Amino acid sequence: EEVSFCWSLDGKERAWHEKYTEAVEFFKEHGHSRVPKKDNSSLYNWIESQGKRYNETKGQKPLSEEELELLEQIDFSFFENQSRLTWSRMYADLVKYQKENDGRFPTSHKDDPGLNRWMRQQRHRMRSAYGYVPLSDEQKSLLESIDFPMLPEASSRGWYEKYDQLLDFWRQNGHFAVDRREDPSLLNWMLMQRQRYKGTNLSGGSLSKSQIYLLERIDFAWTSDRDEVDWQMRYDELVQFVEENGHVQVKAWENSDLYQWTQYQRYRYRGYGGSELSEHQFKQLEKIGFRWSRGD
């Protein structure tokens, strides 16, 4: 695959990508990354430096997640020097990590370098990407049994950060009645988890088993006495939008949260999941000329 060069990089990042591109070209031509020092000392030294960064040698800046992802597309020799544990052993280590960390998986290189890299390899194998041997049916089944995340963990990392924020709030207050004026972001996140649990969220997908477990462990309510209050606050926000713009067609790029809410009301109107609209809610929306389909 061709390497896409990003012109928004700073000087050091651009130099790194230039060397990486050079390494890719060498790999394409020779089928390996063992560059003879006498032939190209600059590239040889660069690869040696990446190996030190990969092994987190003292004084070396650790590789970023993006750099790791790119380097793993080439069979770099410093990967070969790592102990090659069997698939079953790595799987057992991952299960142990998950049990010791409340159902979580390592989400970055610093959490557990070996496991984090192995997890990325399994994602590549699931997609048969970069020349990796596809997973066997048994391996797929084992990974699915522990709710293995088959997508990169950036979004999951954000989920766990919000969960920790909710956990802190619950420990301090003993309830989940977050004041929208004090923390609208957390309140919106809670609403999204309820929608994802019910299968009514349009973009977030379903909650994983481990996410459901973590929320239920702290008695998170999948329905809330505040739902009607939350609905009214969203409705008031939509009314304000109509007053300012003269229409009810909220665009995702204008206000993603309000856009998702309006879409959800259309789903509720059609009976596609979640609770049905109450007669009061229906009349409220009708009063401001709400469109029940995007094409109206």
Coordinates of N, CA, C and O in Angstrom, one line a residue, residues 52-148:
K52 N 14.8 0.8 19.7 CA 15.0 1.3 21.0 C 13.8 1.9 21.6 O 13.4 1.8 22.8
R53 N 13.1 2.7 20.7 CA 11.9 3.3 21.2 C 10.8 2.3 21.4 O 10.0 2.4 22.4
Y54 N 10.8 1.2 20.6 CA 9.8 0.1 20.8 C 10.0 -0.6 22.1 O 9.1 -0.9 22.8
N55 N 11.3 -0.8 22.4 CA 11.6 -1.5 23.7 C 11.7 -0.5 24.9 O 12.0 -0.9 26.0
E56 N 11.3 0.8 24.6 CA 11.3 1.8 25.6 C 12.6 1.8 26.4 O 12.6 1.9 27.6
T57 N 13.7 1.9 25.6 CA 15.0 2.0 26.2 C 15.1 3.4 26.9 O 14.6 4.4 26.5
K58 N 15.8 3.4 28.1 CA 15.9 4.6 28.9 C 16.4 5.7 28.0 O 17.4 5.6 27.3
G59 N 15.8 6.9 28.1 CA 16.2 8.1 27.4 C 15.6 8.2 26.0 O 15.8 9.2 25.3
Q60 N 14.9 7.1 25.6 CA 14.2 7.2 24.3 C 12.7 7.5 24.4 O 12.0 7.0 25.3
K61 N 12.2 8.3 23.5 CA 10.8 8.6 23.5 C 10.0 7.4 23.0 O 10.3 6.9 21.9
P62 N 9.0 6.9 23.8 CA 8.2 5.8 23.3 C 7.5 6.1 22.0 O 7.2 7.2 21.7
L63 N 7.3 5.0 21.2 CA 6.6 5.2 19.9 C 5.1 5.5 20.2 O 4.5 5.1 21.2
S64 N 4.6 6.4 19.3 CA 3.2 6.7 19.4 C 2.4 5.5 18.9 O 2.9 4.7 18.2
E65 N 1.1 5.5 19.2 CA 0.2 4.5 18.7 C 0.2 4.5 17.1 O 0.2 3.4 16.5
E66 N 0.2 5.7 16.5 CA 0.2 5.8 15.1 C 1.5 5.2 14.5 O 1.4 4.5 13.5
E67 N 2.6 5.5 15.1 CA 3.9 5.0 14.7 C 3.9 3.5 14.8 O 4.4 2.8 13.9
L68 N 3.4 2.9 15.9 CA 3.4 1.5 16.1 C 2.6 0.8 15.0 O 3.0 -0.2 14.4
E69 N 1.4 1.4 14.7 CA 0.5 0.9 13.7 C 1.2 0.8 12.3 O 1.1 -0.2 11.6
L70 N 1.9 1.9 12.0 CA 2.6 1.9 10.7 C 3.8 1.0 10.7 O 4.0 0.2 9.7
L71 N 4.6 0.9 11.7 CA 5.7 0.0 11.8 C 5.3 -1.5 11.7 O 6.0 -2.3 11.1
E72 N 4.2 -1.8 12.2 CA 3.7 -3.2 12.2 C 3.3 -3.6 10.8 O 3.1 -4.8 10.6
Q73 N 3.2 -2.7 9.9 CA 2.9 -3.1 8.5 C 4.1 -3.6 7.8 O 4.0 -4.1 6.7
I74 N 5.3 -3.5 8.4 CA 6.5 -4.0 7.8 C 7.1 -4.9 8.9 O 7.0 -4.7 10.0
D75 N 7.8 -6.0 8.4 CA 8.4 -7.0 9.3 C 9.7 -6.5 9.8 O 10.8 -7.0 9.5
F76 N 9.7 -5.5 10.7 CA 10.9 -5.0 11.3 C 11.6 -6.0 12.2 O 11.0 -6.7 12.9
S77 N 12.9 -6.0 12.1 CA 13.7 -7.0 12.8 C 13.6 -6.9 14.3 O 13.7 -7.9 15.0
F78 N 13.3 -5.7 14.8 CA 13.3 -5.6 16.3 C 12.0 -6.2 16.8 O 11.9 -6.5 18.0
F79 N 11.0 -6.5 16.0 CA 9.9 -7.3 16.4 C 10.3 -8.7 16.6 O 9.8 -9.4 17.5
E80 N 11.2 -9.2 15.7 CA 11.6 -10.6 15.8 C 12.4 -10.9 17.1 O 12.4 -12.1 17.5
N81 N 13.0 -9.9 17.7 CA 13.8 -10.2 18.9 C 12.9 -10.3 20.1 O 13.4 -10.7 21.2
Q82 N 11.6 -10.0 20.0 CA 10.8 -10.2 21.1 C 10.4 -11.7 21.3 O 10.4 -12.4 20.4
S83 N 10.2 -12.1 22.6 CA 9.9 -13.5 22.9 C 8.6 -13.8 22.2 O 7.6 -13.1 22.3
R84 N 8.6 -14.9 21.4 CA 7.4 -15.3 20.7 C 6.6 -16.3 21.5 O 6.8 -17.5 21.4
L85 N 5.6 -15.8 22.2 CA 4.8 -16.7 23.0 C 3.7 -17.2 22.1 O 3.4 -16.7 21.1
T86 N 3.2 -18.4 22.5 CA 2.2 -19.0 21.7 C 0.9 -18.2 21.7 O 0.7 -17.4 22.7
W87 N 0.0 -18.4 20.8 CA -1.3 -17.7 20.8 C -2.0 -18.0 22.0 O -2.6 -17.0 22.6
S88 N -2.1 -19.2 22.5 CA -2.8 -19.6 23.7 C -2.3 -18.9 24.9 O -3.0 -18.5 25.8
R89 N -1.0 -18.7 25.0 CA -0.4 -18.1 26.1 C -0.7 -16.6 26.1 O -1.1 -16.0 27.2
M90 N -0.7 -16.0 25.0 CA -1.0 -14.5 24.9 C -2.5 -14.3 25.2 O -2.9 -13.4 25.9
Y91 N -3.3 -15.3 24.7 CA -4.8 -15.2 25.0 C -5.0 -15.3 26.5 O -5.8 -14.6 27.1
A92 N -4.3 -16.3 27.1 CA -4.5 -16.4 28.6 C -4.1 -15.2 29.4 O -4.7 -14.8 30.3
D93 N -3.0 -14.6 28.9 CA -2.5 -13.3 29.5 C -3.5 -12.2 29.4 O -3.7 -11.4 30.3
L94 N -4.2 -12.2 28.2 CA -5.2 -11.1 28.0 C -6.4 -11.4 28.9 O -7.0 -10.4 29.5
V95 N -6.8 -12.6 29.0 CA -8.0 -13.0 29.9 C -7.6 -12.6 31.4 O -8.5 -12.0 32.1
K96 N -6.4 -12.8 31.8 CA -6.0 -12.5 33.1 C -6.0 -11.0 33.3 O -6.5 -10.5 34.3
Y97 N -5.5 -10.2 32.3 CA -5.5 -8.8 32.4 C -6.9 -8.3 32.5 O -7.2 -7.4 33.3
Q98 N -7.8 -8.8 31.7 CA -9.2 -8.4 31.7 C -9.8 -8.6 33.1 O -10.5 -7.7 33.6
K99 N -9.6 -9.7 33.7 CA -10.2 -10.1 35.0 C -9.6 -9.1 36.1 O -10.3 -8.8 37.0
E100 N -8.3 -8.8 36.0 CA -7.7 -8.0 37.0 C -8.0 -6.5 36.8 O -7.7 -5.7 37.7
N101 N -8.6 -6.1 35.7 CA -8.9 -4.7 35.4 C -10.4 -4.4 35.1 O -10.7 -3.7 34.2
D102 N -11.3 -5.1 35.9 CA -12.7 -4.9 35.8 C -13.2 -5.0 34.4 O -14.1 -4.2 33.9
G103 N -12.8 -6.0 33.7 CA -13.3 -6.3 32.3 C -12.7 -5.5 31.2 O -13.1 -5.6 30.1
R104 N -11.7 -4.6 31.5 CA -11.1 -3.8 30.5 C -10.0 -4.5 29.8 O -9.4 -5.4 30.2
F105 N -9.7 -3.9 28.6 CA -8.5 -4.3 27.9 C -7.5 -3.2 27.9 O -7.8 -2.1 28.0
P106 N -6.2 -3.6 27.6 CA -5.2 -2.5 27.5 C -5.5 -1.7 26.3 O -5.8 -2.2 25.2
T107 N -5.5 -0.3 26.5 CA -5.9 0.6 25.4 C -4.8 1.4 24.8 O -5.0 2.2 23.9
S108 N -3.6 1.2 25.3 CA -2.4 1.9 24.8 C -1.2 1.1 25.0 O -1.2 0.2 25.8
H109 N -0.1 1.5 24.3 CA 1.2 0.8 24.4 C 1.7 0.8 25.9 O 2.2 -0.2 26.3
K110 N 1.5 1.9 26.6 CA 2.0 2.0 27.9 C 1.3 1.1 28.9 O 1.8 0.7 29.9
D111 N 0.0 0.7 28.6 CA -0.7 -0.2 29.5 C 0.0 -1.5 29.6 O 0.1 -2.1 30.7
D112 N 0.3 -2.1 28.5 CA 1.0 -3.4 28.4 C 1.5 -3.6 26.9 O 0.7 -4.0 26.1
P113 N 2.7 -3.2 26.7 CA 3.2 -3.2 25.3 C 3.0 -4.5 24.6 O 2.6 -4.5 23.4
G114 N 3.3 -5.7 25.2 CA 3.2 -6.9 24.5 C 1.8 -7.3 24.2 O 1.5 -7.6 23.0
L115 N 0.9 -7.1 25.1 CA -0.5 -7.4 24.9 C -1.2 -6.5 23.9 O -2.0 -6.9 23.0
N116 N -0.8 -5.2 24.0 CA -1.4 -4.2 23.1 C -1.0 -4.5 21.6 O -1.8 -4.4 20.7
R117 N 0.3 -4.9 21.4 CA 0.7 -5.2 20.1 C 0.0 -6.5 19.6 O -0.4 -6.6 18.5
W118 N -0.1 -7.5 20.5 CA -0.8 -8.7 20.1 C -2.2 -8.5 19.7 O -2.7 -9.1 18.8
M119 N -2.9 -7.6 20.5 CA -4.3 -7.3 20.2 C -4.4 -6.7 18.8 O -5.3 -7.0 18.0
R120 N -3.5 -5.8 18.4 CA -3.5 -5.2 17.1 C -3.3 -6.2 16.0 O -3.9 -6.2 15.0
Q121 N -2.4 -7.2 16.3 CA -2.2 -8.3 15.3 C -3.5 -9.1 15.1 O -3.8 -9.5 14.0
Q122 N -4.2 -9.3 16.2 CA -5.5 -10.1 16.0 C -6.5 -9.3 15.2 O -7.2 -9.9 14.4
R123 N -6.5 -8.0 15.3 CA -7.4 -7.2 14.4 C -7.0 -7.3 13.0 O -7.8 -7.4 12.1
H124 N -5.6 -7.3 12.7 CA -5.1 -7.4 11.4 C -5.5 -8.8 10.9 O -5.9 -9.0 9.7
R125 N -5.4 -9.8 11.7 CA -5.7 -11.2 11.3 C -7.2 -11.4 11.0 O -7.6 -12.1 10.1
M126 N -8.0 -10.7 11.8 CA -9.5 -10.8 11.6 C -9.8 -10.2 10.2 O -10.7 -10.7 9.5
R127 N -9.1 -9.2 9.7 CA -9.3 -8.6 8.4 C -8.4 -9.1 7.3 O -8.5 -8.7 6.2
S128 N -7.6 -10.1 7.7 CA -6.6 -10.7 6.7 C -5.8 -9.5 6.1 O -5.5 -9.5 4.9
A129 N -5.4 -8.6 7.0 CA -4.7 -7.4 6.5 C -3.1 -7.5 6.7 O -2.7 -8.3 7.5
Y130 N -2.4 -6.8 5.8 CA -0.9 -6.7 5.9 C -0.3 -8.1 5.8 O 0.8 -8.3 6.3
G131 N -0.9 -9.0 5.2 CA -0.3 -10.3 5.0 C -0.3 -11.3 6.2 O 0.2 -12.3 6.2
Y132 N -1.1 -10.9 7.2 CA -1.2 -11.7 8.4 C -2.1 -13.0 8.1 O -3.1 -12.9 7.3
V133 N -1.8 -14.1 8.7 CA -2.5 -15.3 8.5 C -3.9 -15.1 9.2 O -4.0 -14.7 10.4
P134 N -5.0 -15.4 8.6 CA -6.3 -15.2 9.2 C -6.5 -16.0 10.5 O -5.9 -17.1 10.6
L135 N -7.3 -15.5 11.3 CA -7.6 -16.3 12.6 C -8.4 -17.5 12.3 O -9.2 -17.6 11.3
S136 N -8.1 -18.6 13.0 CA -8.9 -19.8 12.9 C -10.3 -19.6 13.5 O -10.5 -18.7 14.3
D137 N -11.2 -20.5 13.2 CA -12.6 -20.4 13.7 C -12.5 -20.5 15.3 O -13.3 -19.8 16.0
E138 N -11.7 -21.4 15.8 CA -11.5 -21.5 17.2 C -11.0 -20.2 17.9 O -11.5 -19.8 18.9
Q139 N -10.0 -19.6 17.3 CA -9.5 -18.4 17.8 C -10.5 -17.3 17.8 O -10.6 -16.5 18.7
K140 N -11.3 -17.2 16.7 CA -12.3 -16.2 16.6 C -13.4 -16.4 17.7 O -13.8 -15.4 18.4
S141 N -13.7 -17.6 18.0 CA -14.7 -18.0 19.0 C -14.2 -17.6 20.4 O -14.9 -17.1 21.2
L142 N -12.9 -17.9 20.6 CA -12.3 -17.5 21.9 C -12.3 -16.0 22.2 O -12.6 -15.6 23.3
L143 N -11.9 -15.3 21.1 CA -11.9 -13.8 21.3 C -13.3 -13.2 21.5 O -13.5 -12.3 22.3
E144 N -14.3 -13.8 20.7 CA -15.7 -13.3 20.9 C -16.2 -13.6 22.3 O -17.0 -12.9 22.8
S145 N -15.7 -14.7 22.9 CA -16.2 -15.1 24.2 C -15.8 -14.2 25.3 O -16.5 -14.1 26.3
I146 N -14.8 -13.4 25.1 CA -14.4 -12.4 26.1 C -14.7 -11.0 25.6 O -14.2 -10.0 26.1
D147 N -15.5 -10.9 24.5 CA -16.0 -9.6 24.0 C -14.8 -8.8 23.5 O -14.7 -7.6 23.8
F148 N -13.9 -9.4 22.8 CA -12.7 -8.8 22.3 C -13.0 -7.6 21.3 O -13.8 -7.8 20.4

